[in-house]
Short mmCIF file of C-alpha atoms in Angstrom, two decimals:
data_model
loop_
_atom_site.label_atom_id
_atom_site.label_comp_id
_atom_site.label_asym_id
_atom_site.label_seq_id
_atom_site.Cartn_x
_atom_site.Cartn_y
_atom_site.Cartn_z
CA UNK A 1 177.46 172.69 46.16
CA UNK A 2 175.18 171.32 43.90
CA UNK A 3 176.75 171.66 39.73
CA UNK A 4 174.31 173.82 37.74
CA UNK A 5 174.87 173.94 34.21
CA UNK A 6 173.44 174.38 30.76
CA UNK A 7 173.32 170.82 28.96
CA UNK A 8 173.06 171.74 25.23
CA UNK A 9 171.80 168.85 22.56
CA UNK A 10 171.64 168.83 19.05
CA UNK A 11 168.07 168.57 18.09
CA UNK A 12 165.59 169.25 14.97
CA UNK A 13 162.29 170.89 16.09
CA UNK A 14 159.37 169.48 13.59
CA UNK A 15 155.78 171.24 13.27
CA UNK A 16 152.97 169.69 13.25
CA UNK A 17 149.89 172.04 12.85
CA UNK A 18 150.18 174.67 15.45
CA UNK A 19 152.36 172.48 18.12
CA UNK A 20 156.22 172.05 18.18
CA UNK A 21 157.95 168.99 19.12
CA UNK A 22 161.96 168.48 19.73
CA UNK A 23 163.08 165.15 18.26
CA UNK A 24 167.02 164.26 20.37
CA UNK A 25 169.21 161.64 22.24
CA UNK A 26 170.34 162.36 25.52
CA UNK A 27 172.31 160.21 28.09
CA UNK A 28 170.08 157.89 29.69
CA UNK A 29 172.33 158.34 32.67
CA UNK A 30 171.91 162.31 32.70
CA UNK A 31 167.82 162.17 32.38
CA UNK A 32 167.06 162.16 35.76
CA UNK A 33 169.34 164.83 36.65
CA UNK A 34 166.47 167.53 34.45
CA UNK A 35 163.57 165.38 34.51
CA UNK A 36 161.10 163.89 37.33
CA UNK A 37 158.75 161.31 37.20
CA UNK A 38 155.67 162.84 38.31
CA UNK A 39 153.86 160.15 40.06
CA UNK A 40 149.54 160.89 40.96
CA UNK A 41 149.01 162.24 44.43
CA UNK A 42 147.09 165.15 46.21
CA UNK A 43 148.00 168.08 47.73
CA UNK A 44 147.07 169.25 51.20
CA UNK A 45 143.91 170.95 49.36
CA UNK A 46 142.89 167.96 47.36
CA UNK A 47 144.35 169.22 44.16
CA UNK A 48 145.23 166.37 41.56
CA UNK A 49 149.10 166.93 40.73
CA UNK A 50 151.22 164.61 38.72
CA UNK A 51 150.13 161.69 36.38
CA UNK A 52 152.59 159.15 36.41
CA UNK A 53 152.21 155.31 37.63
CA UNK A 54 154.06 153.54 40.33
CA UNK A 55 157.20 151.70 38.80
CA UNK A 56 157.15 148.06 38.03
CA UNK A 57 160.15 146.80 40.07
CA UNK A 58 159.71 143.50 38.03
CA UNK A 59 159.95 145.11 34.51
CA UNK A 60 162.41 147.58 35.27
CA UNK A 61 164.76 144.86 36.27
CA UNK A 62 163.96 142.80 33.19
CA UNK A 63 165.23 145.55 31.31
CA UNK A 64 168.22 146.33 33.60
CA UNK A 65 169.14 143.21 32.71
CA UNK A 66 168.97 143.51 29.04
CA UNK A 67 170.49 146.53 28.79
CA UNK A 68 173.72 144.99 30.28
CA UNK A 69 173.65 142.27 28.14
CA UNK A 70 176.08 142.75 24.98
CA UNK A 71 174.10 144.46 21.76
CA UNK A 72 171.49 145.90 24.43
CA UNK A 73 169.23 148.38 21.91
CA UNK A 74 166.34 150.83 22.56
CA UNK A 75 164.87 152.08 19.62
CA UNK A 76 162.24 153.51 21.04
CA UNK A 77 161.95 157.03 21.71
CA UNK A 78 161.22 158.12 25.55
CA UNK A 79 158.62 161.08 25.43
CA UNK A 80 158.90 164.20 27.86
CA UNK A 81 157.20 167.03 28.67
CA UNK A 82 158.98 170.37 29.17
CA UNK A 83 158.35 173.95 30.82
CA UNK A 84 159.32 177.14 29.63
CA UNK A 85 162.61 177.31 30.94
CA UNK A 86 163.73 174.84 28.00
CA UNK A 87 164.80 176.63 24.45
CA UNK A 88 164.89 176.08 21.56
CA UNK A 89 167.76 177.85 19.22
CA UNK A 90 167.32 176.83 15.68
CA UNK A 91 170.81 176.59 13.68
CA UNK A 92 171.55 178.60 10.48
CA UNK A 93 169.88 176.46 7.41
CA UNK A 94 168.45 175.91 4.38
CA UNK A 95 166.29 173.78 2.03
CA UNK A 96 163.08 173.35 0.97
CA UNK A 97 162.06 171.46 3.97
CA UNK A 98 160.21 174.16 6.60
CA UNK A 99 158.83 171.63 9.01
CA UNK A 100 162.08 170.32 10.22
CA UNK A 101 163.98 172.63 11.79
CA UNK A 102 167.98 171.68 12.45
CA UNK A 103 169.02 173.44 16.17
CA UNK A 104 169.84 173.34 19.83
CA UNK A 105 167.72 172.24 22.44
CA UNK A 106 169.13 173.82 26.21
CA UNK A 107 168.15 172.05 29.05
CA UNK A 108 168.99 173.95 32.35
CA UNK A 109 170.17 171.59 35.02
CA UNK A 110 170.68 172.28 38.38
CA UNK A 111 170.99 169.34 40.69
CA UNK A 112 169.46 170.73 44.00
CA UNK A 113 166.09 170.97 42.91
CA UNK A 114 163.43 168.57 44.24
CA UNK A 115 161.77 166.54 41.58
CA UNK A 116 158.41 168.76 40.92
CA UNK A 117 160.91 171.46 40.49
CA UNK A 118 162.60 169.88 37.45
CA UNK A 119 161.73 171.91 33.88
CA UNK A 120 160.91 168.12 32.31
CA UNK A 121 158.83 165.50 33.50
CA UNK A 122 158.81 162.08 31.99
CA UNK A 123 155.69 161.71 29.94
CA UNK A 124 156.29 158.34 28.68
CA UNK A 125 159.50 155.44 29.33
CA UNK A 126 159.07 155.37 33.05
CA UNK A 127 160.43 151.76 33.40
CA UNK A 128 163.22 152.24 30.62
CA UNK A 129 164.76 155.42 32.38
CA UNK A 130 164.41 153.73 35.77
CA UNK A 131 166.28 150.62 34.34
CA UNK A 132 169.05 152.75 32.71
CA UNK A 133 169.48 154.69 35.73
CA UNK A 134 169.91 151.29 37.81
CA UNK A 135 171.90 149.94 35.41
CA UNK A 136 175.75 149.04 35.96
CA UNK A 137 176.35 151.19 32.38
CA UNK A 138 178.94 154.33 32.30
CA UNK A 139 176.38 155.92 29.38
CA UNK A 140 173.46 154.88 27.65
CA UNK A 141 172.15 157.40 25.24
CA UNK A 142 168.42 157.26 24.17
CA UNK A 143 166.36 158.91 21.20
CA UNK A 144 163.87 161.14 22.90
CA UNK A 145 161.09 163.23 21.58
CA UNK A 146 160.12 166.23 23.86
CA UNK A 147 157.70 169.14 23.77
CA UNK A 148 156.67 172.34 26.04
CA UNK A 149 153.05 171.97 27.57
CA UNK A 150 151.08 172.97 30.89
CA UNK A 151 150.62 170.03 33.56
CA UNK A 152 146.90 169.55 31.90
CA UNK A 153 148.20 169.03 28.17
CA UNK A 154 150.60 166.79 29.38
CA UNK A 155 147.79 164.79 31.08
CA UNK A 156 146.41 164.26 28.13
CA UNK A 157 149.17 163.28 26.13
CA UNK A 158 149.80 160.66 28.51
CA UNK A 159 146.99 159.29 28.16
CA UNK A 160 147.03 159.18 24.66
CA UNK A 161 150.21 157.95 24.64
CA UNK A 162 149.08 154.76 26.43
CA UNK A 163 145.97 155.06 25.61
CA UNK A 164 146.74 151.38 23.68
CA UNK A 165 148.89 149.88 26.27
CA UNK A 166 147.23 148.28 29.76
CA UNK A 167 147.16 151.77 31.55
CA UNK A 168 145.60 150.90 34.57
CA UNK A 169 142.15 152.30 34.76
CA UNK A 170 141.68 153.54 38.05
CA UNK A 171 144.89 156.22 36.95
CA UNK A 172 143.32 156.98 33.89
CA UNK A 173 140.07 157.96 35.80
CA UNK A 174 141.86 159.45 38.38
CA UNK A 175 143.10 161.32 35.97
CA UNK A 176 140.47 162.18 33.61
CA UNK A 177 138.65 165.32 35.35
CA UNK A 178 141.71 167.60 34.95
CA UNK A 179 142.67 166.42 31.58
CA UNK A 180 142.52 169.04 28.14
CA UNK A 181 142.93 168.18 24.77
CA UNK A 182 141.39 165.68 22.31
CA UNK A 183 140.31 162.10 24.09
CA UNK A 184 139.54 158.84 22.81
CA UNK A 185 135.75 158.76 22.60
CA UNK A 186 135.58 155.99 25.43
CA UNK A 187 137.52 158.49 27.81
CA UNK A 188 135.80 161.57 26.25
CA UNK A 189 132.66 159.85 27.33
CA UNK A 190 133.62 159.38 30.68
CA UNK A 191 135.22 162.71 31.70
CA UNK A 192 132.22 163.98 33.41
CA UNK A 193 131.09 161.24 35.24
CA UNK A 194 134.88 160.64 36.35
CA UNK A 195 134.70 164.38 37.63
CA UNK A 196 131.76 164.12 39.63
CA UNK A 197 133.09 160.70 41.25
CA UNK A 198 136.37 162.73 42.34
CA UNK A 199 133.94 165.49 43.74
CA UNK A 200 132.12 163.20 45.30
CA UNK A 201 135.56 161.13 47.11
CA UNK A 202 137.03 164.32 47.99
CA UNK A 203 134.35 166.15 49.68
CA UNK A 204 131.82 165.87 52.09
CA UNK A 205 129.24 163.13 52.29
CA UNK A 206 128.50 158.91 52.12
CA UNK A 207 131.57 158.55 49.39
CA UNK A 208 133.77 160.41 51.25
CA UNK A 209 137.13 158.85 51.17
CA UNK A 210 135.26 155.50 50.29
CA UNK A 211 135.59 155.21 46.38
CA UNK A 212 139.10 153.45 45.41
CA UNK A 213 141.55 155.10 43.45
CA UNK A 214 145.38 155.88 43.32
CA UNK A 215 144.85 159.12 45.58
CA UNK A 216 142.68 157.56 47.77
CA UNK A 217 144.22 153.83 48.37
CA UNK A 218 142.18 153.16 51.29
CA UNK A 219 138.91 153.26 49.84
CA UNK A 220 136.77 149.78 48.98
CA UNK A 221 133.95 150.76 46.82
CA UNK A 222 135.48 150.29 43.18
CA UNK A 223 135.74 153.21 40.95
CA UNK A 224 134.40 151.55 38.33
CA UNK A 225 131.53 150.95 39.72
CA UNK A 226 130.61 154.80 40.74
CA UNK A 227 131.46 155.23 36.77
CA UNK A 228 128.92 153.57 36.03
CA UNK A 229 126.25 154.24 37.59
CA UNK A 230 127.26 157.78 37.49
CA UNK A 231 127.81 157.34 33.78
CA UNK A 232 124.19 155.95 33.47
CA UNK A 233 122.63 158.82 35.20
CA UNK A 234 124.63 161.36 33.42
CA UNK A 235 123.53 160.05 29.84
CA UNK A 236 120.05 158.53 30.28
CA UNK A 237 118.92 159.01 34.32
CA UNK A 238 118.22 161.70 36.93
CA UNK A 239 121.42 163.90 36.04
CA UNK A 240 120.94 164.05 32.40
CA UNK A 241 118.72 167.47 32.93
CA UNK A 242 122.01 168.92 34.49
CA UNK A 243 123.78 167.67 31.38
CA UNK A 244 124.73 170.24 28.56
CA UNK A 245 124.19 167.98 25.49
CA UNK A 246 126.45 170.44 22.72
CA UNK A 247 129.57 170.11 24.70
CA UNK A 248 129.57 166.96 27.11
CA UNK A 249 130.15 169.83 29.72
CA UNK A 250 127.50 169.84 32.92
CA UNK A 251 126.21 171.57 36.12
CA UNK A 252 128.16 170.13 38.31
CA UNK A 253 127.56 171.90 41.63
CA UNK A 254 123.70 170.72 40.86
CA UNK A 255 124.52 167.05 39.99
CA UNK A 256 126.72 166.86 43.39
CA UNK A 257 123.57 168.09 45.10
CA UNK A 258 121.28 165.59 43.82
CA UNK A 259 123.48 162.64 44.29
CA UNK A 260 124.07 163.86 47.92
CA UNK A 261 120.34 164.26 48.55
CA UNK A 262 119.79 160.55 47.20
CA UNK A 263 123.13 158.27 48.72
CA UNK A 264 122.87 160.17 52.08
CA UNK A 265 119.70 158.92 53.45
CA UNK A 266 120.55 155.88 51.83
CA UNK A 267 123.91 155.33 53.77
CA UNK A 268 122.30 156.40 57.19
CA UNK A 269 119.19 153.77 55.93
CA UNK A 270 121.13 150.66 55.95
CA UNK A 271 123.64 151.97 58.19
CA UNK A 272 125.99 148.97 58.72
CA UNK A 273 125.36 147.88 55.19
CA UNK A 274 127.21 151.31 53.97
CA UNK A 275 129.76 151.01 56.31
CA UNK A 276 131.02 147.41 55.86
CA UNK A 277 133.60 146.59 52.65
CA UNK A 278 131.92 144.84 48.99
CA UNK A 279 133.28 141.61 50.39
CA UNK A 280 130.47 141.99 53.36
CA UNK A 281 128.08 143.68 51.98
CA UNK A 282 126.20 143.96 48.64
CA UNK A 283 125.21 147.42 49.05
CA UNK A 284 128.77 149.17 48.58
CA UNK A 285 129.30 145.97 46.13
CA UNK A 286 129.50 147.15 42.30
CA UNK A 287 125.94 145.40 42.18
CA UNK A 288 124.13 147.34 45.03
CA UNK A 289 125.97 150.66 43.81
CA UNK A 290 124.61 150.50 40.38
CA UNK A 291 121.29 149.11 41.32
CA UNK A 292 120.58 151.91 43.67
CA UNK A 293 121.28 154.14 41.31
CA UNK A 294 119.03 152.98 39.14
CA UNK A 295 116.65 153.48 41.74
CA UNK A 296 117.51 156.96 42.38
CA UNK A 297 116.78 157.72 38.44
CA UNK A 298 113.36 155.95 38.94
CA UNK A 299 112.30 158.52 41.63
CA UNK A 300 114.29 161.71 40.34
CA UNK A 301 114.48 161.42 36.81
CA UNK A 302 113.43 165.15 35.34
CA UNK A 303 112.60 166.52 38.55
CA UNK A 304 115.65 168.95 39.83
CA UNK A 305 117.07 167.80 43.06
CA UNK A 306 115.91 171.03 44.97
CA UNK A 307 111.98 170.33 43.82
CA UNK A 308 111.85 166.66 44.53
CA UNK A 309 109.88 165.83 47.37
CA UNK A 310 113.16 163.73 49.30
CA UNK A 311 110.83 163.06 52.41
CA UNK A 312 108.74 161.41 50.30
CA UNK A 313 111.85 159.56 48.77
CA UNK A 314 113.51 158.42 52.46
CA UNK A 315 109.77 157.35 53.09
CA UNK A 316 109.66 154.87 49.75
CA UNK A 317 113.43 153.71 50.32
CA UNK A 318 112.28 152.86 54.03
CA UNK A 319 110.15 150.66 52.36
CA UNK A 320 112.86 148.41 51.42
CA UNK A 321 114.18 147.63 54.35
CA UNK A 322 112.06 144.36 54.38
CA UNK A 323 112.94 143.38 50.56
CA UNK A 324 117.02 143.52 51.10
CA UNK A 325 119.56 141.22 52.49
CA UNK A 326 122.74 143.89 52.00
CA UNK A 327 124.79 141.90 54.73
CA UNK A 328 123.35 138.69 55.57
CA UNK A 329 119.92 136.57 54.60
CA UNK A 330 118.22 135.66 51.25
CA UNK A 331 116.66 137.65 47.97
CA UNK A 332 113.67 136.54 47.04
CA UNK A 333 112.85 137.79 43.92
CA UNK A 334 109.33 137.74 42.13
CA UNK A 335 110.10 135.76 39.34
CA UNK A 336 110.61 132.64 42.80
CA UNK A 337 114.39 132.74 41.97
CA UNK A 338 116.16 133.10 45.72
CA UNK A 339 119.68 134.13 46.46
CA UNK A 340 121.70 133.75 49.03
CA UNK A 341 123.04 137.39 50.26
CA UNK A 342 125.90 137.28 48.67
CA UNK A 343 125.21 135.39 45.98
CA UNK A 344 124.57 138.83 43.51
CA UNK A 345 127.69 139.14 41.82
CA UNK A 346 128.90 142.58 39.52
CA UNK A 347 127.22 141.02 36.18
CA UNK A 348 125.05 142.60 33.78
CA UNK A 349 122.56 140.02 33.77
CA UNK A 350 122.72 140.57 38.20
CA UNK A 351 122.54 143.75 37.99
CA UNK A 352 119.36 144.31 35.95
CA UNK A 353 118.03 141.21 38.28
CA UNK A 354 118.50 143.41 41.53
CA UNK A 355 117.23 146.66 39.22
CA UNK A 356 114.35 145.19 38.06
CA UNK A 357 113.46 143.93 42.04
CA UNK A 358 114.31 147.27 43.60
CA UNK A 359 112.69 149.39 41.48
CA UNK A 360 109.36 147.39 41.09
CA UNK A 361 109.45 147.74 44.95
CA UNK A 362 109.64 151.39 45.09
CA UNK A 363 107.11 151.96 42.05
CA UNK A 364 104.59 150.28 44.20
#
């Protein structure tokens, strides 16, 4: 049977405004016995759960091997996030000093429980614990700094946490939606559209499973460019009147509906455009995404999506079919500059190019 047990470290819990943090070393070796890396994924309803990122074989054998070496050191404190079932029992004290607080932090351990059971999840040293774990080392002990928070607050502290190291960005989007807490401003700014782009991968519709993230592996249209287009609309296009300008907050459910109304006659439009991979098309390329959507703020801006007159809109984007060359063919642009298909690439100075084209066809 499986040992269950109370493992018992001296700690000092500091307080910082409102919030509590537990400042300890533990065994390296014994970390994975009470704490889980909680690696992004989706539940059978679609529900976002976890955070972490895939471990770097590569790096966690670099460090394997330094840790072996004679002298090994980590300084650097591993970060965790705990549940309620960890305490806190401060020690008898004294001193002028009421921030620092000298105690007992108990970790309940019990070895049969699958990882999303664990009361601690490994917020930040991913690659160091992994490497300690591999590594041929009776004991390691590590400085560790923990503190008790919902799934959501930890979400956000791991992204702050890395929010200076090269985080890869389709996590952090991924991510983003169900995230609480104080953001950097370039991630604050974001959250919304980053939200929508989930809703709009998860459910029903042209984007369906299409947009590629860490959830959704299979997808080819980037991420980054739904952001942006999204982003665009959001701040300055069509989806700015669902927008609630005091708190970055907006209507959703109505912005969903609008975006559906627009992409949906475009995807059954150009057909086998939408349905073929960036690489073969420039439609579901980053340039054709954000282009169209540029288009769709030309015809929609201000209007809401259940008074806008979208036979009149599949009529006008009909009207393109003569003027593109998604898959195969040549631009011709007005200014006599000619391009091979796929010759638009995911520039700024493209992307206004095939902007300016589009929408000076459908403003005709």
């Amino acid at each position: 049977m499986a040992d269950r047990y109370e493992l018992k470290l001296p700690a000092l819990k500091v307080l910082q405004g409102t919030k509590e943090i537990y400042c300890f070393a533990v065994d390296g070796k014994k970390l994975h016995d009470f704490a889980a890396v909680s690696r992004v994924r989706r539940d059978g309803q679609k529900q976002l759960q976890g955070y972490q990122r895939p471990e770097v074989l590569s790096h966690i054998r670099s460090i394997r091997r330094y840790l072996e070496s004679e002298g090994a050191m980590l300084p650097n404190s591993l970060v965790l996030a705990f549940d309620e079932r960890v305490r806190f029992e401060p020690a008898v004290r004294g001193g002028d000093v009421n921030y620092s607080i000298p105690g007992e932090l108990i970790i309940p351990v019990d070895e049969s429980l699958a990882d999303e059971e664990k009361p601690a999840w490994l917020v930040d040293g991913q690659q160091r614990s992994a490497a300690i774990r591999d590594a041929d080392l009776a004991e390691f002990p590590v400085a560790a700094v923990g503190f008790i928070a919902s799934q959501e607050e930890q979400r956000s502290q791991f992204i702050l946490v890395n929010s200076t190291k090269p985080l890869p960005k389709g996590l952090v989007y991924e991510l983003l939606p169900e995230t609480t807490g104080q953001l950097p401003r370039s991630y604050a700014r974001r959250q919304l559209a980053a939200k929508i782009m989930v809703l709009l991968n998860m459910g029903d519709g042209p984007f369906s499973g299409r947009i590629s993230s860490p959830t959704s592996p299979n997808g080819t249209i980037k991420d980054n460019s739904v952001l942006r287009m999204l982003e665009h609309s959001i701040y300055e296009g069509a989806l700015y009147q669902y927008r609630n300008a005091e708190d970055g907050t907006g209507d959703e459910e109505r912005m969903l509906a609008h975006l559906l109304s627009f992409w949906t006659p475009v995807a059954n439009l150009f057909e086998d455009a939408w349905g073929k991979p960036p690489k073969e098309s420039r439609l579901t390329h980053g340039v054709g995404i954000q282009a169209m959507g540029f288009v769709m703020d030309r015809l929609t801006a201000d209007v809401p999506f259940d008074r806008v007159d979208w036979d009149k809109v599949r009529i006008t984007l009909r009207g393109l079919e003569d003027h593109v060359a998604w898959t195969s063919g040549t631009w011709r642009f007005s200014d006599g500059q000619e391009r091979r298909w796929n010759g638009l690439q995911n520039t700024a100075s493209d992307v206004r190019l095939l902007t300016s084209h589009l929408q000076a066809l459908v403003s005709k």
